[in-house]
């Protein structure tokens, strides 16, 4: 099954931001495009807005004047659904209400031909449910574009329970012909991106609710240590707190209030107060005129230790040993089969976040996971009230000697980056095991859909097959609410990998 022929008309129903974006994508690809909106006059306004955006593309030399003129000639507002009768594909981008979408598609069934492909751009509703009242549900598929549709490369192609393979394949190939990167997934709450991305927000909010760090510090650590393009607080301010919370709540409810997807009370209070982010002028941050952006907590300069004793190879943080030597600090190595600890001259230990807390030990400072310790600009440290000041000072000075800013946060298990990455990895393995999508498509979706620096399965391989399971297992022991319980899929992956490594040694 191949992509739709470029001579085939494409219709878009709903002419808001997303509808206009999808229409522009199909139009620039070369299709005749019909625009329809239930509100009189909206389709004409949308056509004018799309024409203006085409003008800007010409100004930026991304489109020729001839191509713009041809595209404008192919764009036609429709005054009624009946004018969409010759469409080969109809994509809806109407209100995110199941009853509204079901009624629309029932009406369309009486208008378009039997071979017309129907697509919903829903981000939170079940594709299966949307198609549930149709006479021929097999021809309805999810085509989930990301905003802004003309710029974002990812399209999730979602097969409902009744979707025909031919329909899904045609939708997939059409998206690819339009210059997008499609990924195939089953009809699961949140699809790929909105399902697997939940911990990125949830864990940042949880650290904040535990009063372990403020939003500016958590965001800085996620960016400068974790390698994420934006922190969770600034990103949800950009998305809109109401929108982000609505998706979280929808996924949580759709999974029968699974603890892994529990919404944040702090975010709920933000929404209730009307602080929705950039669009309202206030969210986690203040965007009003004259407001100053808060700075992340950064530790004062401290003296580095004269030496460190490495017990083991530091696992995912092994690169630190070379960096410490390059900084002129002596590294004394003790033979260990494994280990993630450095012993400081104070006698205290510096350990990679492992899901435990500093208060459980006599004198330990934890340091957070980094995507790349050489490139990281900031490292978070966590200590308890029982940690000696000398140990914390030496740990701070050590990382400062490596050219890093240091943020000292509260004693929360798994810290910031480590717990976030571990939970994302867990949900990714769970999704693969349940047939939601392939490993390759999940990694592609998370890199292109939410700009993660690595796909979660790629991250899993880099950190080691057992890393995420062991960290979450310890976190679950600290906080046995169910949120951090490793999935059966991650357990199997970790156990099987451990057996393979053991048999080869």
Coordinates of C-alpha atoms in Angstrom, one line a residue, residues 49-404:
X49 CA -3.8 32.7 7.5
X50 CA -2.2 29.8 5.7
X51 CA -1.6 32.0 2.6
X52 CA 0.1 34.6 4.8
X53 CA 2.4 31.9 6.2
X54 CA 3.2 30.8 2.7
X55 CA 4.2 34.4 1.9
X56 CA 6.6 34.3 4.9
X57 CA 8.2 31.1 3.6
X58 CA 8.8 32.8 0.3
X59 CA 10.4 35.8 2.1
X60 CA 12.7 33.3 4.0
X61 CA 13.5 31.6 0.7
X62 CA 12.1 28.3 1.9
X63 CA 9.5 28.3 -0.9
X64 CA 9.5 29.7 -4.4
X65 CA 7.0 32.3 -5.5
X66 CA 5.7 29.9 -8.1
X67 CA 5.2 27.1 -5.6
X68 CA 3.3 29.5 -3.3
X69 CA 1.0 30.5 -6.1
X70 CA 0.3 26.9 -7.0
X71 CA -0.4 26.0 -3.4
X72 CA -2.8 28.9 -3.0
X73 CA -4.6 27.7 -6.1
X74 CA -5.0 24.2 -4.5
X75 CA -6.4 25.6 -1.2
X76 CA -10.2 25.9 -1.0
X77 CA -12.4 26.7 2.0
X78 CA -15.6 24.5 2.2
X79 CA -19.0 25.8 3.3
X80 CA -20.3 22.4 4.2
X81 CA -19.2 18.8 4.8
X82 CA -20.8 17.9 1.4
X83 CA -18.0 19.8 -0.3
X84 CA -15.5 17.2 1.0
X85 CA -17.2 14.3 -0.9
X86 CA -14.2 13.8 -3.3
X87 CA -11.6 13.7 -0.5
X88 CA -9.2 10.7 -0.4
X89 CA -8.2 11.6 3.2
X90 CA -10.0 13.6 5.9
X91 CA -8.1 14.6 9.0
X92 CA -10.1 16.1 11.9
X93 CA -8.6 18.6 14.4
X94 CA -11.7 19.5 16.3
X95 CA -12.5 19.8 20.0
X96 CA -10.9 17.1 22.1
X97 CA -14.3 15.5 23.0
X98 CA -15.2 12.0 22.2
X99 CA -18.8 12.8 21.4
X100 CA -17.9 15.6 19.0
X101 CA -15.4 13.5 17.1
X102 CA -17.7 10.5 16.9
X103 CA -20.6 12.6 15.5
X104 CA -18.3 14.2 12.9
X105 CA -17.0 10.9 11.6
X106 CA -20.5 9.5 11.4
X107 CA -21.6 12.5 9.3
X108 CA -18.5 12.1 7.1
X109 CA -19.3 8.4 6.5
X110 CA -22.5 9.6 4.7
X111 CA -20.5 12.1 2.6
X112 CA -17.2 10.6 1.5
X113 CA -16.5 7.6 -0.7
X114 CA -16.0 4.1 0.7
X115 CA -12.3 4.2 0.0
X116 CA -11.7 7.6 1.8
X117 CA -9.2 7.3 4.7
X118 CA -10.4 8.9 7.9
X119 CA -7.9 10.2 10.5
X120 CA -8.2 11.7 13.9
X121 CA -5.5 14.0 15.3
X122 CA -6.5 13.3 18.9
X123 CA -3.7 13.4 21.5
X124 CA -5.5 12.0 24.4
X125 CA -8.6 10.1 23.3
X126 CA -8.8 6.4 22.3
X127 CA -8.7 6.0 18.5
X128 CA -10.7 2.8 19.0
X129 CA -13.4 4.7 20.8
X130 CA -13.5 7.5 18.1
X131 CA -14.1 4.8 15.5
X132 CA -16.5 2.8 17.7
X133 CA -19.7 4.1 16.2
X134 CA -18.7 3.9 12.5
X135 CA -20.1 1.4 10.1
X136 CA -16.6 0.8 8.7
X137 CA -14.2 1.5 11.6
X138 CA -11.4 -0.2 9.8
X139 CA -10.7 2.9 7.7
X140 CA -10.1 5.2 10.7
X141 CA -6.6 5.7 12.0
X142 CA -4.8 8.1 14.3
X143 CA -2.5 10.7 12.7
X144 CA -1.1 12.6 15.7
X145 CA 0.9 15.6 14.6
X146 CA 2.9 17.7 17.0
X147 CA 2.6 21.5 17.3
X148 CA 3.6 23.4 15.2
X149 CA 2.8 20.8 12.5
X150 CA 4.7 22.4 9.7
X151 CA 7.9 22.3 11.8
X152 CA 7.7 19.3 14.0
X153 CA 8.9 16.2 12.1
X154 CA 7.2 13.5 14.1
X155 CA 3.8 11.9 13.3
X156 CA 2.4 9.1 15.5
X157 CA 0.4 6.7 13.3
X158 CA -2.0 5.0 15.7
X159 CA -3.9 1.8 14.9
X160 CA -7.1 1.4 16.8
X161 CA -8.4 -2.0 17.7
X162 CA -10.4 -2.2 14.5
X163 CA -8.1 -0.3 12.2
X164 CA -7.2 -2.2 9.0
X165 CA -3.5 -2.8 8.2
X166 CA -4.0 -1.2 4.8
X167 CA -5.4 2.0 6.3
X168 CA -2.5 2.3 8.8
X169 CA 0.0 1.6 6.1
X170 CA -1.4 4.1 3.7
X171 CA -1.5 6.8 6.5
X172 CA 2.1 5.9 7.4
X173 CA 3.4 6.2 3.9
X174 CA 1.4 9.4 3.2
X175 CA 2.9 11.0 6.3
X176 CA 6.4 10.0 5.1
X177 CA 5.7 11.4 1.6
X178 CA 4.8 14.7 3.2
X179 CA 8.3 14.9 4.6
X180 CA 7.4 13.7 8.1
X181 CA 9.0 11.0 10.2
X182 CA 6.1 8.6 11.1
X183 CA 6.2 6.0 13.9
X184 CA 3.7 3.2 14.2
X185 CA 2.0 2.5 17.5
X186 CA -0.9 0.7 19.0
X187 CA -3.9 2.5 20.5
X188 CA -2.7 3.0 24.1
X189 CA -3.3 6.0 26.5
X190 CA -0.9 8.7 25.5
X191 CA 0.3 6.7 22.5
X192 CA 4.1 6.8 22.6
X193 CA 5.3 10.3 23.5
X194 CA 2.6 11.3 26.0
X195 CA 2.8 8.0 27.7
X196 CA 6.6 7.7 28.1
X197 CA 7.2 11.4 28.8
X198 CA 5.1 11.6 31.9
X199 CA 8.0 11.0 34.4
X200 CA 9.9 13.9 32.9
X201 CA 7.3 16.2 34.5
X202 CA 6.2 14.0 37.4
X203 CA 9.6 13.5 38.9
X204 CA 10.6 17.2 38.7
X205 CA 7.3 18.1 40.4
X206 CA 7.9 15.4 43.0
X207 CA 11.4 16.7 43.9
X208 CA 9.8 20.2 44.2
X209 CA 6.9 18.9 46.4
X210 CA 9.5 17.2 48.7
X211 CA 11.1 20.7 49.1
X212 CA 14.4 19.3 47.9
X213 CA 15.0 22.1 45.3
X214 CA 13.2 25.0 43.6
X215 CA 12.0 25.0 40.0
X216 CA 14.9 27.1 38.7
X217 CA 17.5 24.6 40.2
X218 CA 15.6 21.5 39.0
X219 CA 15.3 22.9 35.5
X220 CA 19.0 23.9 35.4
X221 CA 20.1 20.4 36.5
X222 CA 17.8 18.7 33.9
X223 CA 19.3 20.9 31.2
X224 CA 23.0 21.2 32.2
X225 CA 23.4 17.7 33.6
X226 CA 20.7 15.6 32.0
X227 CA 21.1 17.2 28.5
X228 CA 17.4 18.0 28.1
X229 CA 16.7 21.0 26.0
X230 CA 14.4 22.5 28.5
X231 CA 13.6 21.8 32.2
X232 CA 10.2 20.4 33.2
X233 CA 9.0 23.7 34.8
X234 CA 9.9 26.0 31.9
X235 CA 8.5 23.4 29.4
X236 CA 5.2 23.1 31.1
X237 CA 4.9 26.9 31.3
X238 CA 5.5 26.9 27.5
X239 CA 2.9 24.1 26.8
X240 CA 0.4 25.5 29.3
X241 CA -0.1 24.1 32.7
X242 CA -3.8 23.3 32.0
X243 CA -2.9 21.5 28.8
X244 CA 0.0 19.5 30.4
X245 CA -2.1 18.6 33.5
X246 CA -5.0 17.6 31.3
X247 CA -2.9 15.1 29.4
X248 CA -1.4 13.7 32.6
X249 CA -4.8 13.3 34.1
X250 CA -6.2 11.6 31.0
X251 CA -3.3 9.1 30.9
X252 CA -3.7 8.4 34.6
X253 CA -7.5 7.8 34.3
X254 CA -7.1 5.7 31.2
X255 CA -4.6 3.5 33.0
X256 CA -7.2 3.0 35.8
X257 CA -5.3 5.4 38.1
X258 CA -2.1 3.6 37.9
X259 CA 0.3 5.0 40.5
X260 CA 3.1 5.4 37.8
X261 CA 1.0 8.2 36.2
X262 CA -0.3 10.0 39.3
X263 CA -0.8 13.8 38.6
X264 CA 1.0 16.4 40.7
X265 CA -1.0 18.2 43.4
X266 CA 1.4 21.2 43.1
X267 CA 0.5 21.5 39.4
X268 CA -3.2 21.2 40.2
X269 CA -2.9 24.1 42.6
X270 CA -1.1 26.1 39.9
X271 CA -3.9 25.5 37.4
X272 CA -6.6 26.3 40.0
X273 CA -4.9 29.6 40.7
X274 CA -5.0 30.5 37.0
X275 CA -1.3 30.5 36.6
X276 CA -1.1 28.6 33.3
X277 CA 2.3 29.6 32.2
X278 CA 3.5 32.0 29.5
X279 CA 0.0 32.5 28.0
X280 CA -1.4 33.9 31.4
X281 CA 1.8 35.8 32.3
X282 CA 2.5 33.5 35.3
X283 CA 3.2 29.8 35.9
X284 CA 6.1 28.3 37.7
X285 CA 7.9 31.4 36.6
X286 CA 6.7 35.0 36.3
X287 CA 6.6 36.4 32.7
X288 CA 5.1 39.8 33.4
X289 CA 6.9 42.9 32.4
X290 CA 9.8 43.7 34.7
X291 CA 9.8 40.2 36.4
X292 CA 13.2 38.7 37.0
X293 CA 13.9 35.1 36.2
X294 CA 15.1 33.3 39.4
X295 CA 18.6 31.9 39.3
X296 CA 19.3 28.2 40.2
X297 CA 21.0 27.5 43.5
X298 CA 24.8 27.4 42.9
X299 CA 27.2 26.5 45.7
X300 CA 29.9 28.9 46.8
X301 CA 33.5 28.0 45.8
X302 CA 35.1 25.2 47.9
X303 CA 38.6 23.7 48.0
X304 CA 39.0 20.5 46.0
X305 CA 40.4 17.4 47.8
X306 CA 44.0 16.5 47.3
X307 CA 43.1 13.0 46.3
X308 CA 40.2 10.6 46.0
X309 CA 40.1 6.8 46.4
X310 CA 38.1 5.0 43.7
X311 CA 36.3 1.9 44.9
X312 CA 35.3 0.3 41.6
X313 CA 35.0 1.8 38.2
X314 CA 32.0 4.2 38.9
X315 CA 29.7 2.4 36.5
X316 CA 27.9 5.0 34.3
X317 CA 30.1 7.7 35.9
X318 CA 33.4 6.1 34.9
X319 CA 34.4 9.1 32.8
X320 CA 34.8 11.1 36.0
X321 CA 38.1 9.3 36.8
X322 CA 39.8 10.6 33.7
X323 CA 38.4 14.1 34.4
X324 CA 39.6 14.1 38.0
X325 CA 43.1 13.1 36.8
X326 CA 43.1 15.8 34.2
X327 CA 42.2 18.4 36.9
X328 CA 45.4 17.4 38.7
X329 CA 43.8 15.5 41.5
X330 CA 45.3 12.1 42.4
X331 CA 43.1 9.1 41.9
X332 CA 44.0 6.1 44.1
X333 CA 42.2 3.0 42.8
X334 CA 41.2 0.0 45.0
X335 CA 40.4 -3.3 43.3
X336 CA 36.7 -3.8 43.3
X337 CA 34.5 -6.0 41.0
X338 CA 32.0 -3.1 40.8
X339 CA 31.3 0.1 42.6
X340 CA 30.1 3.6 42.2
X341 CA 31.9 5.3 45.1
X342 CA 34.8 7.7 45.7
X343 CA 36.3 8.0 49.2
X344 CA 37.3 11.5 50.1
X345 CA 40.1 12.6 52.5
X346 CA 37.5 13.4 55.1
X347 CA 36.6 9.7 55.2
X348 CA 33.2 10.3 53.7
X349 CA 32.0 8.9 50.4
X350 CA 30.8 10.4 47.2
X351 CA 28.4 8.0 45.4
X352 CA 26.5 8.0 42.2
X353 CA 22.7 8.3 42.8
X354 CA 21.4 4.8 43.2
X355 CA 17.9 5.2 44.6
X356 CA 18.9 5.3 48.2
X357 CA 19.3 8.4 50.5
X358 CA 22.3 9.9 52.2
X359 CA 20.6 9.7 55.6
X360 CA 20.8 5.9 55.5
X361 CA 24.6 6.0 55.7
X362 CA 27.1 7.5 58.0
X363 CA 28.8 10.1 55.8
X364 CA 27.7 10.0 52.2
X365 CA 27.2 12.7 49.5
X366 CA 25.3 11.5 46.4
X367 CA 25.9 13.0 42.9
X368 CA 23.4 12.9 40.1
X369 CA 23.5 11.2 36.7
X370 CA 24.8 13.2 33.8
X371 CA 24.3 12.6 30.1
X372 CA 27.9 13.4 29.5
X373 CA 30.1 14.2 32.5
X374 CA 32.7 15.9 30.3
X375 CA 30.2 18.2 28.7
X376 CA 27.9 18.7 31.7
X377 CA 27.9 22.3 33.0
X378 CA 26.3 21.5 36.4
X379 CA 26.2 18.6 38.8
X380 CA 23.7 18.2 41.6
X381 CA 24.8 16.9 45.0
X382 CA 22.6 15.6 47.8
X383 CA 23.5 15.3 51.5
X384 CA 21.6 14.7 54.8
X385 CA 21.8 16.5 58.1
X386 CA 24.2 13.8 59.2
X387 CA 26.7 14.4 56.4
X388 CA 29.9 16.1 57.7
X389 CA 30.5 19.6 56.4
X390 CA 34.0 18.6 55.4
X391 CA 32.7 15.8 53.1
X392 CA 30.1 18.0 51.4
X393 CA 32.7 20.8 51.0
X394 CA 35.3 18.4 49.4
X395 CA 32.6 16.9 47.1
X396 CA 31.6 20.4 46.0
X397 CA 35.2 21.4 45.5
X398 CA 35.9 18.3 43.5
X399 CA 33.2 19.0 40.9
X400 CA 34.1 22.7 40.8
X401 CA 37.7 21.7 40.0
X402 CA 36.3 19.8 37.0
X403 CA 34.7 23.1 35.7
X404 CA 31.2 22.3 36.9

